[in-house]
Coordinates of C-alpha atoms and ligand atoms in Angstrom, one line a residue:
Chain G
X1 CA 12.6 -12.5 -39.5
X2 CA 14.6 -15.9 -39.1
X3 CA 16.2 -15.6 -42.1
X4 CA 17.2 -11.7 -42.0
X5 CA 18.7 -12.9 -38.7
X6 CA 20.9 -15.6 -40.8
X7 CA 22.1 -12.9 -43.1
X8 CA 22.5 -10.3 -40.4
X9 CA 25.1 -13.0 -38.6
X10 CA 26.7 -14.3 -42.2
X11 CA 27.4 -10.8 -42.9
X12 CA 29.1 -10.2 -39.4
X13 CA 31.1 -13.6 -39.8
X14 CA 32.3 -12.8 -43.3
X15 CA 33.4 -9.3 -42.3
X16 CA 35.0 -10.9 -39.1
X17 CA 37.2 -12.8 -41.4
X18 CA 37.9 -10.1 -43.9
X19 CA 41.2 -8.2 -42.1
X20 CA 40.9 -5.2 -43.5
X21 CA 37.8 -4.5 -41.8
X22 CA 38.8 -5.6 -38.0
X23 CA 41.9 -5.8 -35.8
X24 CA 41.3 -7.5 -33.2
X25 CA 45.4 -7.2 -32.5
X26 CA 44.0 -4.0 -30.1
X27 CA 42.2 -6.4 -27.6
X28 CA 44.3 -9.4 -28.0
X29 CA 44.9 -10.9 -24.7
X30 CA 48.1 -12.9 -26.1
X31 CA 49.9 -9.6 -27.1
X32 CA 51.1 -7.3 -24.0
X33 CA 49.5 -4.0 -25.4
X34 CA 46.5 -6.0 -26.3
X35 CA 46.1 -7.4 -22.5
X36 CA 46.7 -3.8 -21.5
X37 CA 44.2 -2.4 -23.0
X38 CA 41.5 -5.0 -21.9
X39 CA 42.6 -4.6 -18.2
X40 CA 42.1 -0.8 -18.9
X41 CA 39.2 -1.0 -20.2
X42 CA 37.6 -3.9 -18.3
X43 CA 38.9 -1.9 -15.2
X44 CA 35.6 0.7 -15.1
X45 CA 33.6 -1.8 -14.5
X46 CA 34.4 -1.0 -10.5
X47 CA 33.4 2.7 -11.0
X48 CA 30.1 1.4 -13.0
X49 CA 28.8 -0.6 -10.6
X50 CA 29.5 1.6 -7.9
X51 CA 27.5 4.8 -9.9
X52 CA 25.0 2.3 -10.1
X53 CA 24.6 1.0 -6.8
X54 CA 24.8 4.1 -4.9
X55 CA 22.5 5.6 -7.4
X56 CA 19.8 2.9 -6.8
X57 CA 19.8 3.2 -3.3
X58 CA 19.4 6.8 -3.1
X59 CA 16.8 6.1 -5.7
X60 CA 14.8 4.0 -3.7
X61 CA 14.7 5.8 -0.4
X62 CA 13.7 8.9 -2.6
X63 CA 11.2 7.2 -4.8
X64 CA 9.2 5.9 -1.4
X65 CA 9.6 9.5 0.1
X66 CA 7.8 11.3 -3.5
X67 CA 5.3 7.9 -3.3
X68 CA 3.6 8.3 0.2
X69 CA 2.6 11.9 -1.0
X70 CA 1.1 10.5 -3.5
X71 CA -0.8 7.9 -1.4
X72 CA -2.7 11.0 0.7
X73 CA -6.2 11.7 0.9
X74 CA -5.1 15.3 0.5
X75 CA -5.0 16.8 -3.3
X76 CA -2.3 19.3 -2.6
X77 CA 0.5 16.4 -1.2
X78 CA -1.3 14.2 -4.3
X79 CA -0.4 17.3 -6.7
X80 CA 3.1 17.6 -4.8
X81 CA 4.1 14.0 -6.0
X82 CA 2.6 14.3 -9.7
X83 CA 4.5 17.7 -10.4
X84 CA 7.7 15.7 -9.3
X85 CA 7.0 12.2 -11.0
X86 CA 5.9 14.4 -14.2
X87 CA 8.6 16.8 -14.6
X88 CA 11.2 14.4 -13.8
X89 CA 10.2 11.7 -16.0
X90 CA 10.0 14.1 -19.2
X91 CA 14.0 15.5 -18.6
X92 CA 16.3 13.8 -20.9
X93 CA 19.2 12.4 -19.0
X94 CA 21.3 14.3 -20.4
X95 CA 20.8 17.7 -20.1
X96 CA 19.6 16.8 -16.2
X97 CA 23.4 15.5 -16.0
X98 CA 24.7 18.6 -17.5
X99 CA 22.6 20.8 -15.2
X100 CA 23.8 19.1 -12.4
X101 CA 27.4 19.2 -12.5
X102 CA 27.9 22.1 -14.2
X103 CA 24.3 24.2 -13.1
X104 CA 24.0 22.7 -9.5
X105 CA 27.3 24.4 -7.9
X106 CA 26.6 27.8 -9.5
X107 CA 23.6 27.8 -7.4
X108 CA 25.1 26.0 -4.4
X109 CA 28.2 29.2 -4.3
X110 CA 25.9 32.0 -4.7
X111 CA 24.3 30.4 -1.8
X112 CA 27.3 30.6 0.3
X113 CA 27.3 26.8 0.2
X114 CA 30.9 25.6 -0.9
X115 CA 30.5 22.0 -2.6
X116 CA 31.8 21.1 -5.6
X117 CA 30.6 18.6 -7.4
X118 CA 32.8 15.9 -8.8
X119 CA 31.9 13.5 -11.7
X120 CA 31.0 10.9 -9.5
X121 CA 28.4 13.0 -7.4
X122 CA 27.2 14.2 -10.4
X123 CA 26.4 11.0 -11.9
X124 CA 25.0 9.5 -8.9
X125 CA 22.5 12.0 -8.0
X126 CA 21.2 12.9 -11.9
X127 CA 20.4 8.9 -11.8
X128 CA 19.2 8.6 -8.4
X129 CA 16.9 11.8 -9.4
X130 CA 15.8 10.6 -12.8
X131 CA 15.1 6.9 -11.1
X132 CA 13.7 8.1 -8.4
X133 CA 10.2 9.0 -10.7
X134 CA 10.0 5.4 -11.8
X135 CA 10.6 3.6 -8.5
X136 CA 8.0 6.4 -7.0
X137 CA 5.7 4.9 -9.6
X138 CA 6.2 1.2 -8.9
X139 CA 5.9 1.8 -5.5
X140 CA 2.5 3.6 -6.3
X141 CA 1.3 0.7 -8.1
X142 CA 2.2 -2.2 -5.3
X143 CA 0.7 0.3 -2.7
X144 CA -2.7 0.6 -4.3
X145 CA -2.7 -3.2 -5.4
X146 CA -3.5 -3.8 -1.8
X147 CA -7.0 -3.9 -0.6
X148 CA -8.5 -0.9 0.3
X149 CA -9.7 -2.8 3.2
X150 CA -6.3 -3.1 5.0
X151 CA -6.0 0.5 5.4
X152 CA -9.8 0.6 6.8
X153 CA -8.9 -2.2 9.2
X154 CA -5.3 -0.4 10.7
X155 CA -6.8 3.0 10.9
X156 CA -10.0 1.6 13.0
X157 CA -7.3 -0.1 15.6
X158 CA -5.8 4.0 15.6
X159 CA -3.1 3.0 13.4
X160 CA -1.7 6.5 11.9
X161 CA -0.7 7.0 8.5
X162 CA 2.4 6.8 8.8
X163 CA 2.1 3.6 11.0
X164 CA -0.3 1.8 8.7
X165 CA 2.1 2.1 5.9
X166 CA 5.3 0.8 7.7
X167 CA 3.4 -2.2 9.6
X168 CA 0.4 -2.4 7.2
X169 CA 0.7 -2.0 3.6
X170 CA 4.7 -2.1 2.6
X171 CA 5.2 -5.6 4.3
X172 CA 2.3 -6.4 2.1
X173 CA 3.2 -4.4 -1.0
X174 CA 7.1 -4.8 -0.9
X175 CA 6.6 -8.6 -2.7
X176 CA 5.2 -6.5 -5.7
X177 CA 7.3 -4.1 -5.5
X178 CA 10.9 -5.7 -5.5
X179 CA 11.3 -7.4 -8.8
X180 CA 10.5 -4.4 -10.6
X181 CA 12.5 -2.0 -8.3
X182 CA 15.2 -4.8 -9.5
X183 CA 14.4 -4.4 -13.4
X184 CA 15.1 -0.6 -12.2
X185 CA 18.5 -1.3 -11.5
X186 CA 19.4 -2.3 -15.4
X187 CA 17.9 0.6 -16.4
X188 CA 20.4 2.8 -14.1
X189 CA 23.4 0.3 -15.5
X190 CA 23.0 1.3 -18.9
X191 CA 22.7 5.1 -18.1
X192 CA 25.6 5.5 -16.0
X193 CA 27.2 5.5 -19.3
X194 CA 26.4 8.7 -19.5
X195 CA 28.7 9.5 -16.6
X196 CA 31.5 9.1 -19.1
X197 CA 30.9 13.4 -20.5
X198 CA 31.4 14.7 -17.5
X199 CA 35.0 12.5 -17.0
X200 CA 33.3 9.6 -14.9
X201 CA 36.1 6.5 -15.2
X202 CA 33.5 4.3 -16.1
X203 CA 33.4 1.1 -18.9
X204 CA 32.3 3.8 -21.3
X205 CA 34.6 6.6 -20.7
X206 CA 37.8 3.8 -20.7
X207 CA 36.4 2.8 -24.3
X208 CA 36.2 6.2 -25.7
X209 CA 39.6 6.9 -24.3
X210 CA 41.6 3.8 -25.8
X211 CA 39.3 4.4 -29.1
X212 CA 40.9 8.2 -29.1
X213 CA 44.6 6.4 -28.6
X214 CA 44.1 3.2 -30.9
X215 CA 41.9 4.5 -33.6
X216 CA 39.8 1.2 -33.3
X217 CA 36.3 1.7 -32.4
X218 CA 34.1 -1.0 -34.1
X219 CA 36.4 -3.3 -31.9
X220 CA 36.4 -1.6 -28.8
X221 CA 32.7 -0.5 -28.8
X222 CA 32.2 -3.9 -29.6
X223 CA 34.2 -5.0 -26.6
X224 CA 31.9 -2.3 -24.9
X225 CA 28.7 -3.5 -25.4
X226 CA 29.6 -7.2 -24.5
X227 CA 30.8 -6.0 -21.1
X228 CA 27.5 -4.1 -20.7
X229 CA 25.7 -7.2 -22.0
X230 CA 27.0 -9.7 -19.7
X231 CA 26.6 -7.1 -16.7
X232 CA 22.8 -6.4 -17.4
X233 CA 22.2 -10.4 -18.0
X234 CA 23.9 -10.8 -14.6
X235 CA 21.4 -8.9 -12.7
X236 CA 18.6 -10.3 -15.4
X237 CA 18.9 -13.6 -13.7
X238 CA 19.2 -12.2 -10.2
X239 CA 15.9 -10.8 -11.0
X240 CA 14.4 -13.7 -12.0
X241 CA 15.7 -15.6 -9.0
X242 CA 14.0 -13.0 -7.1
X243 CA 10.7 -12.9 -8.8
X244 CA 10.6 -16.8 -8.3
X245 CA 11.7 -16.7 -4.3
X246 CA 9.2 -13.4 -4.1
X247 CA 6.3 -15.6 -6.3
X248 CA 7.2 -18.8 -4.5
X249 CA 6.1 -16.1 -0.8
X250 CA 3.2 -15.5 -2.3
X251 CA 1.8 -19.0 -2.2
X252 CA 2.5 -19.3 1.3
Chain W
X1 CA -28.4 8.0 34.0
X2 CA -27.7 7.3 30.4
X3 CA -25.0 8.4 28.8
X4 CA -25.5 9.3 24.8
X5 CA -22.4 7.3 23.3
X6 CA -23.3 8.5 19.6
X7 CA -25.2 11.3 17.8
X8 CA -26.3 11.5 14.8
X9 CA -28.1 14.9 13.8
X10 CA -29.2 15.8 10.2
X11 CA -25.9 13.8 8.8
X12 CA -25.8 13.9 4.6
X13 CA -23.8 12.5 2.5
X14 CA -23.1 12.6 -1.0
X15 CA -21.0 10.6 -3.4
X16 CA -20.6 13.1 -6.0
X17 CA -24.2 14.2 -6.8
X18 CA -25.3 10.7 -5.3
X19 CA -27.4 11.9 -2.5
X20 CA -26.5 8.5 -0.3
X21 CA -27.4 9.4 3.3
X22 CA -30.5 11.7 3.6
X23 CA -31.1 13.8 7.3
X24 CA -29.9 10.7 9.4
X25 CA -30.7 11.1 12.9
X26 CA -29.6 8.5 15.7
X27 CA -29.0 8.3 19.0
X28 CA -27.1 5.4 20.9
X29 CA -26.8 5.2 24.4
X30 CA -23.8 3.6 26.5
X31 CA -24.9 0.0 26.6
X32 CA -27.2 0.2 23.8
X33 CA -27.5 -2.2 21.1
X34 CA -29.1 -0.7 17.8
X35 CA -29.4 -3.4 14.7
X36 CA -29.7 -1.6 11.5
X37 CA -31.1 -3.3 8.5
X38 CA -32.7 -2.3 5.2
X39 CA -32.0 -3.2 1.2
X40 CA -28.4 -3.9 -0.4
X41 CA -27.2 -0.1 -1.2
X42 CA -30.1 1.4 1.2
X43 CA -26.7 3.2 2.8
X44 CA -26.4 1.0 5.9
X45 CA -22.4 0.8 6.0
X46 CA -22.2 4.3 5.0
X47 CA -23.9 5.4 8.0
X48 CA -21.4 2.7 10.0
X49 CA -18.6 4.3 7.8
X50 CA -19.3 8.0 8.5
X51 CA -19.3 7.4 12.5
X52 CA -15.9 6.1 12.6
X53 CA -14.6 8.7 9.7
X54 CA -13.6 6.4 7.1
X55 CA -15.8 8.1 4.9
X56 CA -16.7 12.0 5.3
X57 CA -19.9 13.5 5.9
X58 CA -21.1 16.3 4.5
X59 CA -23.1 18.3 6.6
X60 CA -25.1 17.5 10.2
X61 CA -23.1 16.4 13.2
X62 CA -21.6 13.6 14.6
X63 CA -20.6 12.9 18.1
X64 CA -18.6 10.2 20.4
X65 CA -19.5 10.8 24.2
X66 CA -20.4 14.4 23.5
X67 CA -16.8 15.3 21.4
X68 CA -17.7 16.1 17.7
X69 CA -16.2 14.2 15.5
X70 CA -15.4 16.3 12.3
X71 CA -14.2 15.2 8.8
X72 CA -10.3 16.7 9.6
X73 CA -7.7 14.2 10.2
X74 CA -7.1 15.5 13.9
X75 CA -11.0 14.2 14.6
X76 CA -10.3 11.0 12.5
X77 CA -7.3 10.5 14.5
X78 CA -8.7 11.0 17.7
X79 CA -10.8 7.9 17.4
X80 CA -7.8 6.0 17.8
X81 CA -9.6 2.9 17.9
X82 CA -12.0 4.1 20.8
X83 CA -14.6 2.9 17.6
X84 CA -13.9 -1.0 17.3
X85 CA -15.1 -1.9 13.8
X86 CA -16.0 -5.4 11.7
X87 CA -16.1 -5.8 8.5
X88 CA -17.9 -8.1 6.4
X89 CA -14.8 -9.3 5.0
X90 CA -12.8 -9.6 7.9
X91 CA -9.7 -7.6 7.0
X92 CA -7.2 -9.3 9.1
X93 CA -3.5 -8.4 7.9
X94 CA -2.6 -11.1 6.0
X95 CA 1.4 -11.2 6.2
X96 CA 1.4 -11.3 9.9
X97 CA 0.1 -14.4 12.1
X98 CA -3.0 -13.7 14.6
X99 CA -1.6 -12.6 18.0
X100 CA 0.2 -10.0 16.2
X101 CA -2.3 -9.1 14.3
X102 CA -4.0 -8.5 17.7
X103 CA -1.1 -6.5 19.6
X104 CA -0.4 -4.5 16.6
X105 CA -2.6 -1.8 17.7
X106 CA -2.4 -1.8 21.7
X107 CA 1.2 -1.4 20.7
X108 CA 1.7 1.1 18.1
X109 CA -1.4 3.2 19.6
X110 CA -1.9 2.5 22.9
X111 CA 2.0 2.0 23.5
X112 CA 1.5 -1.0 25.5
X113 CA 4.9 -3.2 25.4
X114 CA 4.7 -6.3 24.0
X115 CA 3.8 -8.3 27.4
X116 CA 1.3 -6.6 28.3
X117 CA 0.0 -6.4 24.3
X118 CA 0.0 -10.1 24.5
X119 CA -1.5 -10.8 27.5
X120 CA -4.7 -8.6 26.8
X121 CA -4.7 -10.1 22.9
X122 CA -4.8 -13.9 24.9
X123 CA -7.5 -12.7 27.1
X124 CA -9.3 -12.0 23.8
X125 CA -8.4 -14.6 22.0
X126 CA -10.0 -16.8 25.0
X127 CA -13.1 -14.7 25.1
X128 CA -13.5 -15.7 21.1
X129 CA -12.7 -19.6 21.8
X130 CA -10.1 -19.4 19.8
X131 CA -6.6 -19.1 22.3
X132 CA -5.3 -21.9 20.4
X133 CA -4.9 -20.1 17.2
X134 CA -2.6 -17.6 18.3
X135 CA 0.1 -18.3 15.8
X136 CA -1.5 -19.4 12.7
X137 CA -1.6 -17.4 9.7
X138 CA -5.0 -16.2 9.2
X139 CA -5.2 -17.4 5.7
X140 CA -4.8 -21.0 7.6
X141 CA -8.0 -20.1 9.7
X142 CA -11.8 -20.7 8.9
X143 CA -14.4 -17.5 8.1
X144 CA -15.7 -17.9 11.3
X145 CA -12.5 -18.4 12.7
X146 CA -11.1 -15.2 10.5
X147 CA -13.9 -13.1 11.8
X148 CA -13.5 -13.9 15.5
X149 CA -10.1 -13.2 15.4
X150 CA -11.5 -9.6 13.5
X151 CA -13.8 -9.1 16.7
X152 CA -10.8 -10.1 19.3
X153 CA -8.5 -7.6 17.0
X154 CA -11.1 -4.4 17.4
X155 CA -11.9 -5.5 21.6
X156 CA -8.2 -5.5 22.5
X157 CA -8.2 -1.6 21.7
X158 CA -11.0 -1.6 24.1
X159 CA -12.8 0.6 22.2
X160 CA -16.1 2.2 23.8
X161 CA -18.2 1.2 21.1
X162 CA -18.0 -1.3 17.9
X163 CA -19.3 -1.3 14.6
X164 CA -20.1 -4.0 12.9
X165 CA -21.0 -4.4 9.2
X166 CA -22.3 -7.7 7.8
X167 CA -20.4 -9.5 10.0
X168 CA -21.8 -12.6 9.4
X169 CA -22.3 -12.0 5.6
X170 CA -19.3 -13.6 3.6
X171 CA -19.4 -16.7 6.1
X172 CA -20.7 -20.0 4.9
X173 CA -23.9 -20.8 6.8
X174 CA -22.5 -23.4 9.3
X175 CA -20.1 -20.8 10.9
X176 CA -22.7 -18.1 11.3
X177 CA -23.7 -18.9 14.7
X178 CA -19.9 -19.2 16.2
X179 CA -19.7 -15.9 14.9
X180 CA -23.2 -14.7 16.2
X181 CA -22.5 -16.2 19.7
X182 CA -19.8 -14.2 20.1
X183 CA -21.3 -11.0 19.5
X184 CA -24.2 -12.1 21.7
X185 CA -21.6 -12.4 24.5
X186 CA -20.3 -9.3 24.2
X187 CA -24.0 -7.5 23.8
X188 CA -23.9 -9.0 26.9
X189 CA -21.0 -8.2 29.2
X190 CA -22.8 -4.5 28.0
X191 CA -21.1 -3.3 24.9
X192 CA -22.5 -0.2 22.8
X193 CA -23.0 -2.0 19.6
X194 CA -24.2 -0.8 16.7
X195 CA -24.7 -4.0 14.1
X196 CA -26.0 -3.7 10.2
X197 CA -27.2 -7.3 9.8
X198 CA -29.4 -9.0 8.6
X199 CA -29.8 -12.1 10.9
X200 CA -33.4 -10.9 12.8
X201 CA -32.7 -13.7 14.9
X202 CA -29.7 -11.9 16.9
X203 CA -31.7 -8.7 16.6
X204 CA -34.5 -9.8 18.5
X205 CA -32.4 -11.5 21.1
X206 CA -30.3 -8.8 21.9
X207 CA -31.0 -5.6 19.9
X208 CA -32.8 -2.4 22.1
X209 CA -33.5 -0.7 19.4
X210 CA -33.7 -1.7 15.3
X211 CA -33.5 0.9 12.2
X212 CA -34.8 0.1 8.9
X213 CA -33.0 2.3 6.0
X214 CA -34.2 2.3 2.4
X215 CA -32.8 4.8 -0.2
X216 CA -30.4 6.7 2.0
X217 CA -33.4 7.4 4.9
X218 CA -34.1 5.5 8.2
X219 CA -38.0 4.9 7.4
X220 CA -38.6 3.0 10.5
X221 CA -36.6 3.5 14.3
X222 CA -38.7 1.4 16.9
X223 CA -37.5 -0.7 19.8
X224 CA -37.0 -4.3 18.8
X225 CA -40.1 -5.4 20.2
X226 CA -42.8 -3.3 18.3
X227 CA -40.4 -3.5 15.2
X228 CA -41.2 -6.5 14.4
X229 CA -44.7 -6.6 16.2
X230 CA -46.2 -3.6 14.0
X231 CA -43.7 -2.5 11.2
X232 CA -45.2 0.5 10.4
X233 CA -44.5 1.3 6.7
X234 CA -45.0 -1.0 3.5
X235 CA -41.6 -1.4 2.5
X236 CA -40.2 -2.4 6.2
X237 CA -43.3 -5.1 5.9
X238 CA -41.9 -6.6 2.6
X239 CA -38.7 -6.2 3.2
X240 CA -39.1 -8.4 6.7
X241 CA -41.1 -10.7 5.3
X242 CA -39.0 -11.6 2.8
X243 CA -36.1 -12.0 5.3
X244 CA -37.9 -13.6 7.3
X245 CA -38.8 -16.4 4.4
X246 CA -35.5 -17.7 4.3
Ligands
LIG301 N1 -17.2 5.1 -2.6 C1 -18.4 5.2 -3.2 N2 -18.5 6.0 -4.3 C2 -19.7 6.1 -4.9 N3 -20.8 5.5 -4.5 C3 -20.7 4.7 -3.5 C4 -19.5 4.5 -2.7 N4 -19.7 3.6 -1.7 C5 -21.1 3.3 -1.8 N5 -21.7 3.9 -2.8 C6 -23.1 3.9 -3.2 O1 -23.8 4.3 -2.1 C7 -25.0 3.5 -1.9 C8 -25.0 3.0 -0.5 O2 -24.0 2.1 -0.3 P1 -23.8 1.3 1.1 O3 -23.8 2.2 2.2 O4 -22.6 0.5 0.9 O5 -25.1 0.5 1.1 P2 -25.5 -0.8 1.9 O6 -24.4 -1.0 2.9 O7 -26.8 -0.5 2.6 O8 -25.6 -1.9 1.0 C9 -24.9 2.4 -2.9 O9 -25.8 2.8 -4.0 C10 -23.5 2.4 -3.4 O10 -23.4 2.1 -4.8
LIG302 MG1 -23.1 -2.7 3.0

C-alpha cells in the first residue's frame, strides 16, 4: 500500500514538472489573469457555504419533525416516518434536484400557486430533503439510546408526549446526537456541488465556467478539489472539538 | 365509608402468546396499603405497570376512583400523575439537578408557576430528609438518597395513589431502611399504596392487605395478619420461608 502511495506521488511530481502536461500560468497568482481567475473562482465559496448552511438548518428542524413519528407507540405515525426515511434515502440526488426545480413549479402553477423556483431554492430544499432522512435517523438512534425508563418516569408525573420529549429525552439525547448531525454537514458541503446544473454560482459551477473559457481542467478541478478539501477539513476539526466538549459533558 | 381507589376485574395480559397476567382481581381502598410479593417474573410489576398504563392490558377492567381507565392515550393521559409511581431503579432525569427534577411535573402538568412548584418540591424534599440536596445532580446523590428524591418527585404531583416497584431492590443494604422509613411515613399520613416488595418486615408493619403472585396468578390475597399466620398454599409457604431465611 505504502509503496503504491510512493509511486502514485512520484508520478504526480514528475508530471508536475513535465510542462507539457500542466499550466499552472491559468491560476498563477503573480500574473493578472491568473489572480483573476482564482478570485473568480475562489469567489463561490460564499454561495457554497450559504447552500450549505441554510440547507442544514432546514434539515435539522425537518429531520426531528419525520423522527418523533417515528418515536410513537402508534404503527401508522411509525409507518408515516419509515415511508419518508425510505423513499427519500433511495432518490439519487440528482434526479431529486432536477425534479425540484424543474418538476416542483409545474405542480406549484397548476395549483394556482405562483413561485418560481430559482437555483438557490432549488438547491437548498433537494439537500435539506435528502438530509433530512439521515438527520431523522441519527436523531432516532440518540432518542432510543436513552433508557426506556426516562420516558416511564415523565409520563407517571403526567408529562405528555410532546412534553417528555422537549424536557425529557432531547436534553438527554442531543449530546449523541450533535457530533453526528455535525458529520451531516460535510456530507451537504460536498453535494451542493450539484447545485452547479441548475446555474447555482457555487465553487463548482465557477470551475466549470473558467475550465469552458481556459481549456484547463486538470488545473482548475485540481484547484477545485483543494478548495473543497480544506472546507470539509475545516468543519472536520470543528467536529472533533465538538465531540471532545460534548464527550468531556458526558463525564460530568 | 370506603372508597374503592383501584379495581381490578378479570385483567389479562399477554406479551405476545406469553400469557403474563392470568384473571387478576384486586381491590384497593382509599387508605389501603396492599404489599404484593411472589417469584422474580411471577408478573408483579406488570400488574403495577398495567394500573398506571405504561403497559396495555388486554381484556378485564381497570379502574381509578370509579373512572375506567382504558388502554387509549386519552385514559393514559388522564392519569396525569394522579398515580405516583417508583421504580426500582429510581429514574430520576439525570441532566437536570433535584428540585427541578421535582417541579418539572407540578409545572408542565399541573401548571403551577415556578414559586409555587418550588415551594411544594421543598416541602417534599423536607418530608424525605433530604431539603439540603436540592441542587445536587442526582448522579452526585446516594441510592437511598436517589430513591427518596424518586418518592418526593411522584408526592409533589400529589397523586391519589402510588406505586411502588422494588423500591428498595437496587439499594445497597445499609440504605434500605432510610428508604423504608420513608414509605412507612407516608403509609402513615394515610396514603393508598400499593408496594411489590419483598421486605416482609414493612409488610407486616404497615401492609392491610398482602398478595402472593406465582406464574401470572395471585394464589394467595389475605390480610397481613393471617398471611403470614396460615399461608394457605405450598408454594406461598416456601416461598416465605425462604425470604424469611435471609
Ligand atoms: N416487555 C416484555 N416483553 C415480553 N415479556 C415480558 C416483558 N416484560 C416482562 N415480560 C415477561 O413477563 C413476565 C413477568 O414479568 P414481570 O411482571 O416483570 O415479573 P416480576 O416483576 O414479578 O419479576 C416475565 O417472565 C418477563 O420475562
Ligand atoms: Mg419486577
Amino acid at each position: 500500500m505504502k509503496k503504491i502511495l510512493i509511486l502514485c506521488f512520484t508520478c504526480l511530481a514528475l508530471a508536475g514538472c513535465s510542462s507539457d502536461i500542466w499550466g499552472w500560468y491559468v491560476i498563477n497568482p503573480t500574473t493578472p489573469s491568473g489572480w483573476i481567475n482564482i478570485k473568480f473562482l475562489v469567489s463561490g465559496i460564499g454561495n457554497t457555504i450559504l447552500i450549505s448552511i441554510v440547507a442544514a438548518f432546514i434539515s435539522i428542524n425537518l429531520g426531528l419533525i419525520i423522527a418523533l413519528p417515528g418515536q410513537s407507540s402508534k404503527k401508522g405515525w411509525r409507518i408515516v416516518n419509515r415511508i419518508y426515511v425510505e423513499l427519500i434515502r433511495s432518490i439519487p440526488l440528482l434526479p431529486m434536484l432536477f425534479w425540484v426545480f424543474y418538476g416542483l413549479p409545474i405542480i406549484f402553477r397548476s395549483m394556482g400557486i405562483n413561485i418560481p423556483i430559482d437555483p438557490f431554492w432549488g438547491a437548498v430544499i433537494t439537500l435539506a430533503i435528502s438530509d433530512s432522512a439521515f438527520t431523522a435517523e441519527i436523531y432516532r438512534s440518540g432518542i432510543q439510546s436513552i433508557a426506556k425508563g426516562q420516558k416511564e418516569a415523565a409520563h407517571s408525573i403526567g408529562l405528555n408526549y410532546i412534553q417528555t420529549m422537549r424536557y425529557v429525552i432531547l436534553p438527554q439525547a442531543i449530546r449523541r446526537i450533535l457530533p453526528p448531525l455535525a458529520n451531516q454537514f460535510i456530507y451537504i458541503v460536498k453535494m451542493s456541488a450539484f447545485a452547479s446544473v441548475i446555474g447555482m454560482q457555487e465553487l463548482t459551477r465557477r470551475a466549470n465556467e473558467i475550465v469552458v473559457t481556459e481549456y484547463r481542467p486538470l488545473e482548475i478541478y485540481s484547484l477545485l478539489i483543494l478548495e473543497y478539501l480544506v472546507l470539509v477539513l475545516i468543519i472536520s476539526a470543528g467536529v472533533r472539538w465538538l465531540e471532545r466538549r460534548m464527550g468531556a459533558n458526558e463525564n460530568q | 365509608m370506603q372508597t374503592t381507589a383501584i379495581e381490578l376485574i378479570n385483567v389479562n395480559k399477554w406479551f405476545d402468546k406469553f400469557h403474563v397476567l392470568k384473571d387478576i382481581n384486586l381491590k384497593v381502598e382509599t387508605g389501603e396499603k396492599v404489599v404484593i410479593c411472589g417469584p422474580s417474573g411471577s408478573g408483579k410489576s406488570t400488574v403495577v405497570r398495567c394500573i398506571n398504563k405504561l403497559e396495555k392490558h388486554q381484556s378485564g377492567f381497570i379502574s381509578l376512583y370509579g373512572k375506567e381507565l382504558t388502554n387509549s392515550e386519552k385514559s393514559a393521559n388522564s392519569i396525569q400523575g394522579n398515580i405516583g409511581m417508583v421504580f426500582q431503579q429510581f429514574n430520576l432525569f439525570p441532566h437536570i439537578n433535584v428540585l427541578e427534577n421535582l417541579i418539572l411535573g407540578p409545572m408542565k402538568t399541573r401548571h403551577k408557576n415556578r414559586d409555587e412548584a418550588v415551594k411544594i418540591a421543598m416541602h417534599y424534599l423536607e418530608r424525605v430528609d433530604i431539603p439540603d440536596q436540592a441542587n445536587k445532580m442526582p448522579a452526585q446523590l446516594s441510592g437511598g438518597q436517589q430513591q427518596r428524591v424518586a418518592i418526593a418527585r411522584s408526592l409533589c404531583m400529589e397523586p391519589k395513589v402510588m406505586l411502588f416497584d422494588e423500591p428498595t431492590s437496587s439499594l445497597d443494604p445499609e440504605m434500605i431502611s432510610e428508604v423504608l422509613d420513608v414509605m412507612v411515613e407516608l403509609a402513615n399520613d394515610g396514603m393508598t399504596m400499593i408496594v411489590v416488595t419483598h421486605e416482609m418486615g414493612f409488610a407486616r408493619k404497615v401492609a392491610d392487605k398482602v398478595l402472593f403472585m406465582d406464574k401470572g396468578k395471585i394464589v394467595e390475597q389475605n390480610t397481613t395478619e393471617e398471611f403470614f399466620r396460615s399461608p394457605k398454599t405450598e408454594r406461598c409457604k416456601t416461598f416465605l420461608n425462604q425470604i424469611l431465611k435471609h
